[in-house]
Amino acid sequence: MSDKGKRFPLPLSSVVDQGKKRADSAVRSSTPVTAQTAARNAATAGVQARSAHSGSSHAPNSGTIPQRSAPLISDAVRKAMVDRVASQGVKDPIVLGAMQAIPRHLFIDQGLSTQAYIDASLPIGYHQTISQPYIVARMIELMRNGGTLKNVLEIGTGCGYQAAVLSLVAKDVYSIERIKGLHELAKQNLRPLRIANIRLHYGDGMLGLPQVAPFDGIILAAAGLEVPQALVEQLAIGGRLVAPVGARQQMLQMIERTGVRDWTSTTVESCHFVPLRSGVM
Ligand code: SAH
């Protein structure tokens, strides 16, 4: 795989520039409103990140979203996060660019949004978490392997943050969530960003999406005791799957499909994720 001829990432200016000034200049609400959703945060910040993926029928919104109150979170705060992720060893400029472009605070309850850019996972409800920025970047870097990604699959949409980052490094992103409430939350969070190349599915991600496979890349955002066979079977030849594996002690595992019946597996580093569970709720 090579970078030649790739259409991604999109120019970052086309992703967030329209809304960024309003988000930067927004002021913090004096009343803590913990029940406020990230979607509402997005609307109040007026951010309009979008994918310009051609062939999409979704036209980006050019209208102005009224600014009310939003956390004072600027590009500089996000830049500090990206610099930290780079200092932790992530080198892929496309991944770092995508992390800079996506407003992570809009995926977190407003009561926690001042912590959105710290080096930690944070609760998103239903006993689940948004993954730590470093691990999001590292997994995408490993999956991308410096190449061009046509379609990728994420297992565990959660609040939708990683799917948004993926939307800037792959042409099409499919993401599955097994908890209905989180599937709905991700939809709400992503709607104001108007990203045209993400498809959210409610279901058991352990089964993958055979109707869309093969995938150039697959990421699991939850840890199983092993990687489900259905998922490795849905990798394209040359594609990479990155997944946390284990219970208390977890390791990040990278599986590459090298042939019709051949896969290689590499253990990368230790990690900590919520458990992968079967079925839906
Ligand atoms: N990708 C998210 C992380 C979400 S946490 C982010 O951007 O930060 C992991 C998610 O995986 C949880 O929401 C959990 O419900 C989900 N999950 C666990 N097992 C799953 C399965 N079999 N299918 C789909 N989602 C699953």
Tab-separated table of C-alpha atoms and ligand atoms in Angstrom:
chain	number	residue	atom	x	y	z
A	1	MET	CA	0.000	0.000	0.000
A	2	SER	CA	1.190	3.519	-0.627
A	3	ASP	CA	0.037	7.067	-0.126
A	4	LYS	CA	0.030	7.666	-3.862
A	5	GLY	CA	-3.232	8.902	-5.222
A	6	LYS	CA	-4.945	8.946	-1.882
A	7	ARG	CA	-7.912	11.213	-1.389
A	8	PHE	CA	-7.616	11.276	2.363
A	9	PRO	CA	-7.186	13.023	4.620
A	10	LEU	CA	-9.294	15.905	3.526
A	11	PRO	CA	-7.745	19.313	3.869
A	12	LEU	CA	-8.268	20.021	7.518
A	13	SER	CA	-9.455	23.506	6.716
A	14	SER	CA	-12.440	21.911	5.026
A	15	VAL	CA	-13.248	20.040	8.178
A	16	VAL	CA	-13.495	22.498	11.003
A	17	ASP	CA	-12.565	25.973	9.909
A	18	GLN	CA	-16.094	27.200	9.512
A	19	GLY	CA	-17.033	26.612	13.088
A	20	LYS	CA	-13.736	26.951	14.826
A	21	LYS	CA	-13.794	30.670	15.448
A	22	ARG	CA	-17.187	30.462	17.083
A	23	ALA	CA	-16.069	27.514	19.196
A	24	ASP	CA	-12.892	29.315	20.190
A	25	SER	CA	-14.636	32.451	21.227
A	26	ALA	CA	-17.480	30.761	23.021
A	27	VAL	CA	-17.690	31.344	26.739
A	28	ARG	CA	-18.231	28.838	29.497
A	29	SER	CA	-21.729	28.618	30.874
A	30	SER	CA	-21.861	29.727	34.488
A	31	THR	CA	-24.453	27.069	35.287
A	32	PRO	CA	-23.190	23.499	35.196
A	33	VAL	CA	-25.625	21.455	33.149
A	34	THR	CA	-24.473	17.892	33.460
A	35	ALA	CA	-27.354	16.399	31.511
A	36	GLN	CA	-26.474	18.371	28.431
A	37	THR	CA	-25.487	16.121	25.565
A	38	ALA	CA	-22.448	16.444	23.427
A	39	ALA	CA	-24.791	17.046	20.544
A	40	ARG	CA	-26.097	20.145	22.219
A	41	ASN	CA	-22.522	21.176	22.972
A	42	ALA	CA	-21.816	20.858	19.280
A	43	ALA	CA	-24.797	22.936	18.314
A	44	THR	CA	-23.915	25.677	20.763
A	45	ALA	CA	-20.301	25.690	19.648
A	46	GLY	CA	-21.448	25.877	16.066
A	47	VAL	CA	-18.888	23.394	14.842
A	48	GLN	CA	-19.489	22.056	11.379
A	49	ALA	CA	-16.849	19.451	10.726
A	50	ARG	CA	-17.653	17.500	7.621
A	51	SER	CA	-16.298	15.148	5.077
A	52	ALA	CA	-16.231	16.276	1.488
A	53	HIS	CA	-16.167	12.658	0.314
A	54	SER	CA	-17.376	12.947	-3.245
A	55	GLY	CA	-20.390	10.996	-4.337
A	56	SER	CA	-22.148	11.655	-1.075
A	57	SER	CA	-25.681	12.882	-1.176
A	58	HIS	CA	-25.269	14.735	2.118
A	59	ALA	CA	-24.628	18.388	1.466
A	60	PRO	CA	-22.690	20.131	4.223
A	61	ASN	CA	-24.700	22.627	6.181
A	62	SER	CA	-23.701	26.130	5.266
A	63	GLY	CA	-26.168	27.731	7.659
A	64	THR	CA	-25.102	29.432	10.854
A	65	ILE	CA	-25.853	27.667	14.103
A	66	PRO	CA	-26.646	30.206	16.808
A	67	GLN	CA	-23.938	30.455	19.451
A	68	ARG	CA	-25.072	30.221	23.043
A	69	SER	CA	-22.809	28.817	25.694
A	70	ALA	CA	-20.004	26.323	25.215
A	71	PRO	CA	-16.813	25.385	27.001
A	72	LEU	CA	-13.793	27.505	26.242
A	73	ILE	CA	-11.866	24.886	24.356
A	74	SER	CA	-9.571	26.111	21.650
A	75	ASP	CA	-7.434	24.615	18.918
A	76	ALA	CA	-4.469	25.249	21.199
A	77	VAL	CA	-5.798	22.812	23.803
A	78	ARG	CA	-6.323	20.210	21.122
A	79	LYS	CA	-2.856	20.926	19.723
A	80	ALA	CA	-1.383	20.213	23.153
A	81	MET	CA	-3.195	16.859	23.137
A	82	VAL	CA	-1.871	16.055	19.665
A	83	ASP	CA	1.674	17.066	20.662
A	84	ARG	CA	1.423	14.788	23.675
A	85	VAL	CA	0.173	11.897	21.551
A	86	ALA	CA	3.116	12.490	19.183
A	87	SER	CA	5.543	12.526	22.124
A	88	GLN	CA	4.063	9.176	23.184
A	89	GLY	CA	5.249	7.756	19.863
A	90	VAL	CA	2.488	8.218	17.294
A	91	LYS	CA	4.143	9.446	14.106
A	92	ASP	CA	1.539	9.197	11.350
A	93	PRO	CA	0.857	12.814	10.297
A	94	ILE	CA	-2.510	11.864	8.828
A	95	VAL	CA	-3.675	10.399	12.114
A	96	LEU	CA	-2.298	13.349	14.098
A	97	GLY	CA	-4.042	15.725	11.681
A	98	ALA	CA	-7.338	13.944	12.153
A	99	MET	CA	-6.949	14.100	15.945
A	100	GLN	CA	-6.341	17.848	15.615
A	101	ALA	CA	-9.427	18.269	13.455
A	102	ILE	CA	-12.042	16.448	15.513
A	103	PRO	CA	-13.410	18.396	18.498
A	104	ARG	CA	-13.201	15.669	21.149
A	105	HIS	CA	-14.990	17.788	23.766
A	106	LEU	CA	-18.194	17.611	21.731
A	107	PHE	CA	-18.382	13.863	22.387
A	108	ILE	CA	-18.299	14.189	26.144
A	109	ASP	CA	-20.954	15.329	28.573
A	110	GLN	CA	-20.539	19.042	29.148
A	111	GLY	CA	-19.911	18.452	32.838
A	112	LEU	CA	-16.665	16.657	31.888
A	113	SER	CA	-15.687	18.579	28.802
A	114	THR	CA	-12.847	20.488	30.485
A	115	GLN	CA	-11.209	17.069	30.817
A	116	ALA	CA	-11.822	16.132	27.199
A	117	TYR	CA	-8.199	16.571	26.142
A	118	ILE	CA	-6.459	14.906	29.086
A	119	ASP	CA	-4.578	11.669	28.615
A	120	ALA	CA	-7.343	9.404	29.882
A	121	SER	CA	-10.496	7.561	29.046
A	122	LEU	CA	-13.682	9.193	30.382
A	123	PRO	CA	-17.169	7.892	31.197
A	124	ILE	CA	-19.843	8.171	28.517
A	125	GLY	CA	-22.643	6.379	30.372
A	126	TYR	CA	-23.795	2.737	30.414
A	127	HIS	CA	-20.515	1.842	32.225
A	128	GLN	CA	-18.596	2.537	29.022
A	129	THR	CA	-15.820	5.010	28.222
A	130	ILE	CA	-14.444	7.154	25.430
A	131	SER	CA	-10.949	5.784	24.805
A	132	GLN	CA	-7.777	7.629	25.794
A	133	PRO	CA	-6.538	9.893	22.954
A	134	TYR	CA	-3.180	8.103	22.682
A	135	ILE	CA	-4.704	4.663	22.156
A	136	VAL	CA	-7.206	5.981	19.588
A	137	ALA	CA	-4.338	7.436	17.568
A	138	ARG	CA	-2.046	4.431	18.033
A	139	MET	CA	-4.644	1.931	16.879
A	140	ILE	CA	-5.507	3.937	13.777
A	141	GLU	CA	-1.818	4.400	12.971
A	142	LEU	CA	-1.240	0.644	13.241
A	143	MET	CA	-4.293	-0.136	11.141
A	144	ARG	CA	-3.437	2.423	8.465
A	145	ASN	CA	0.180	1.354	8.124
A	146	GLY	CA	0.862	4.428	6.006
A	147	GLY	CA	-1.562	3.280	3.336
A	148	THR	CA	-4.864	4.229	1.795
A	149	LEU	CA	-7.975	2.886	3.476
A	150	LYS	CA	-11.128	2.366	1.504
A	151	ASN	CA	-13.520	0.982	4.053
A	152	VAL	CA	-12.929	0.407	7.738
A	153	LEU	CA	-14.987	-1.195	10.465
A	154	GLU	CA	-15.045	-0.144	14.102
A	155	ILE	CA	-16.512	-2.411	16.764
A	156	GLY	CA	-17.767	-0.329	19.691
A	157	THR	CA	-18.990	3.069	18.511
A	158	GLY	CA	-19.497	4.345	22.050
A	159	CYS	CA	-19.928	8.099	21.812
A	160	GLY	CA	-18.737	8.194	18.181
A	161	TYR	CA	-15.398	9.935	18.691
A	162	GLN	CA	-13.114	7.345	17.141
A	163	ALA	CA	-15.510	6.943	14.219
A	164	ALA	CA	-15.194	10.690	13.607
A	165	VAL	CA	-11.388	10.473	13.638
A	166	LEU	CA	-11.557	7.467	11.307
A	167	SER	CA	-13.764	9.406	8.903
A	168	LEU	CA	-10.750	11.583	8.076
A	169	VAL	CA	-8.395	8.710	7.344
A	170	ALA	CA	-10.667	6.308	5.450
A	171	LYS	CA	-13.098	6.713	2.603
A	172	ASP	CA	-15.944	4.883	4.336
A	173	VAL	CA	-16.360	4.115	8.010
A	174	TYR	CA	-18.750	1.520	9.424
A	175	SER	CA	-19.183	1.392	13.177
A	176	ILE	CA	-21.232	-1.045	15.253
A	177	GLU	CA	-22.491	-0.543	18.808
A	178	ARG	CA	-24.371	-3.126	20.891
A	179	ILE	CA	-25.919	-0.704	23.421
A	180	LYS	CA	-28.907	1.079	21.916
A	181	GLY	CA	-28.522	4.174	24.111
A	182	LEU	CA	-24.909	4.645	22.985
A	183	HIS	CA	-25.784	4.025	19.347
A	184	GLU	CA	-28.319	6.843	19.694
A	185	LEU	CA	-25.837	9.057	21.556
A	186	ALA	CA	-23.254	8.623	18.796
A	187	LYS	CA	-25.866	9.548	16.203
A	188	GLN	CA	-26.710	12.696	18.155
A	189	ASN	CA	-23.047	13.600	18.652
A	190	LEU	CA	-22.140	13.100	15.004
A	191	ARG	CA	-25.197	14.765	13.466
A	192	PRO	CA	-24.052	18.390	13.942
A	193	LEU	CA	-20.618	17.534	12.542
A	194	ARG	CA	-22.224	16.497	9.247
A	195	ILE	CA	-19.741	13.777	8.439
A	196	ALA	CA	-21.012	12.065	5.318
A	197	ASN	CA	-18.874	8.922	5.271
A	198	ILE	CA	-19.821	7.250	8.574
A	199	ARG	CA	-22.491	4.549	8.779
A	200	LEU	CA	-23.574	3.604	12.289
A	201	HIS	CA	-25.042	0.165	12.960
A	202	TYR	CA	-26.808	-1.118	16.054
A	203	GLY	CA	-25.926	-4.773	16.601
A	204	ASP	CA	-23.390	-7.285	17.841
A	205	GLY	CA	-20.062	-6.251	16.365
A	206	MET	CA	-18.575	-9.687	17.043
A	207	LEU	CA	-20.391	-10.775	13.906
A	208	GLY	CA	-18.916	-7.938	11.842
A	209	LEU	CA	-20.718	-6.718	8.738
A	210	PRO	CA	-20.431	-9.541	6.189
A	211	GLN	CA	-22.648	-7.636	3.757
A	212	VAL	CA	-19.990	-4.884	3.489
A	213	ALA	CA	-16.799	-6.961	3.930
A	214	PRO	CA	-13.970	-7.182	3.075
A	215	PHE	CA	-12.566	-4.271	5.085
A	216	ASP	CA	-9.167	-2.643	4.619
A	217	GLY	CA	-9.033	-2.163	8.373
A	218	ILE	CA	-10.911	-3.233	11.488
A	219	ILE	CA	-10.590	-1.709	14.965
A	220	LEU	CA	-12.074	-3.169	18.132
A	221	ALA	CA	-12.651	-0.630	20.883
A	222	ALA	CA	-13.473	-3.346	23.432
A	223	ALA	CA	-11.407	-6.301	24.664
A	224	GLY	CA	-12.362	-9.921	24.116
A	225	LEU	CA	-10.488	-13.003	25.316
A	226	GLU	CA	-9.758	-13.597	21.662
A	227	VAL	CA	-10.437	-11.842	18.368
A	228	PRO	CA	-13.709	-13.133	16.887
A	229	GLN	CA	-13.060	-15.368	13.869
A	230	ALA	CA	-15.830	-13.641	11.880
A	231	LEU	CA	-13.846	-10.406	12.029
A	232	VAL	CA	-10.525	-11.769	10.807
A	233	GLU	CA	-12.423	-13.435	7.970
A	234	GLN	CA	-13.824	-10.020	6.987
A	235	LEU	CA	-10.379	-8.453	6.497
A	236	ALA	CA	-9.275	-7.730	2.947
A	237	ILE	CA	-5.957	-9.293	1.942
A	238	GLY	CA	-3.335	-6.773	3.054
A	239	GLY	CA	-5.768	-5.365	5.620
A	240	ARG	CA	-5.047	-5.009	9.337
A	241	LEU	CA	-7.201	-5.591	12.389
A	242	VAL	CA	-6.181	-3.963	15.676
A	243	ALA	CA	-7.767	-5.155	18.905
A	244	PRO	CA	-7.218	-5.277	22.642
A	245	VAL	CA	-7.185	-8.894	23.834
A	246	GLY	CA	-7.425	-10.187	27.398
A	247	ALA	CA	-9.344	-9.714	30.615
A	248	ARG	CA	-7.468	-7.919	33.409
A	249	GLN	CA	-4.165	-8.029	31.578
A	250	GLN	CA	-4.803	-6.874	28.050
A	251	MET	CA	-2.478	-6.594	25.082
A	252	LEU	CA	-3.012	-4.732	21.864
A	253	GLN	CA	-2.910	-7.248	19.052
A	254	MET	CA	-2.471	-6.542	15.368
A	255	ILE	CA	-3.586	-9.124	12.828
A	256	GLU	CA	-2.693	-8.737	9.176
A	257	ARG	CA	-4.274	-10.794	6.438
A	258	THR	CA	-1.508	-11.899	4.138
A	259	GLY	CA	-3.442	-14.316	1.928
A	260	VAL	CA	-6.768	-16.031	1.430
A	261	ARG	CA	-5.967	-18.436	4.278
A	262	ASP	CA	-3.042	-16.629	5.906
A	263	TRP	CA	-2.864	-14.165	8.738
A	264	THR	CA	0.014	-12.905	10.881
A	265	SER	CA	-0.411	-11.723	14.437
A	266	THR	CA	1.747	-9.269	16.382
A	267	THR	CA	1.453	-8.329	20.040
A	268	VAL	CA	2.090	-4.612	20.286
A	269	GLU	CA	1.773	-3.260	23.840
A	270	SER	CA	-0.349	-3.440	26.953
A	271	CYS	CA	-3.627	-1.550	27.097
A	272	HIS	CA	-6.865	-1.257	29.021
A	273	PHE	CA	-10.334	-1.416	27.450
A	274	VAL	CA	-13.908	-2.161	28.478
A	275	PRO	CA	-14.955	-5.756	27.724
A	276	LEU	CA	-16.231	-6.977	24.374
A	277	ARG	CA	-19.633	-8.615	24.965
A	278	SER	CA	-21.913	-10.560	22.686
A	279	GLY	CA	-25.534	-9.730	21.961
A	280	VAL	CA	-27.295	-6.378	22.125
A	281	MET	CA	-29.009	-4.387	24.860
B	1	SAH	N1	-14.955	3.940	20.134
B	1	SAH	C1	-15.291	4.595	21.371
B	1	SAH	C2	-14.994	3.725	22.565
B	1	SAH	C3	-16.223	3.103	23.091
B	1	SAH	S1	-15.960	2.027	24.451
B	1	SAH	C4	-14.552	5.911	21.433
B	1	SAH	O1	-14.524	6.610	20.470
B	1	SAH	O2	-14.009	6.274	22.439
B	1	SAH	C5	-16.270	0.473	23.719
B	1	SAH	C6	-17.663	0.242	23.226
B	1	SAH	O3	-17.716	-1.073	22.715
B	1	SAH	C7	-18.774	0.335	24.266
B	1	SAH	O4	-19.680	1.321	23.881
B	1	SAH	C8	-19.409	-1.041	24.244
B	1	SAH	O5	-20.808	-1.041	24.429
B	1	SAH	C9	-19.036	-1.515	22.854
B	1	SAH	N2	-19.099	-2.956	22.631
B	1	SAH	C10	-18.677	-3.973	23.439
B	1	SAH	N3	-18.929	-5.163	22.867
B	1	SAH	C11	-19.484	-4.898	21.644
B	1	SAH	C12	-19.977	-5.709	20.583
B	1	SAH	N4	-19.941	-7.045	20.619
B	1	SAH	N5	-20.499	-5.090	19.494
B	1	SAH	C13	-20.556	-3.749	19.413
B	1	SAH	N6	-20.126	-2.923	20.396
B	1	SAH	C14	-19.602	-3.496	21.506
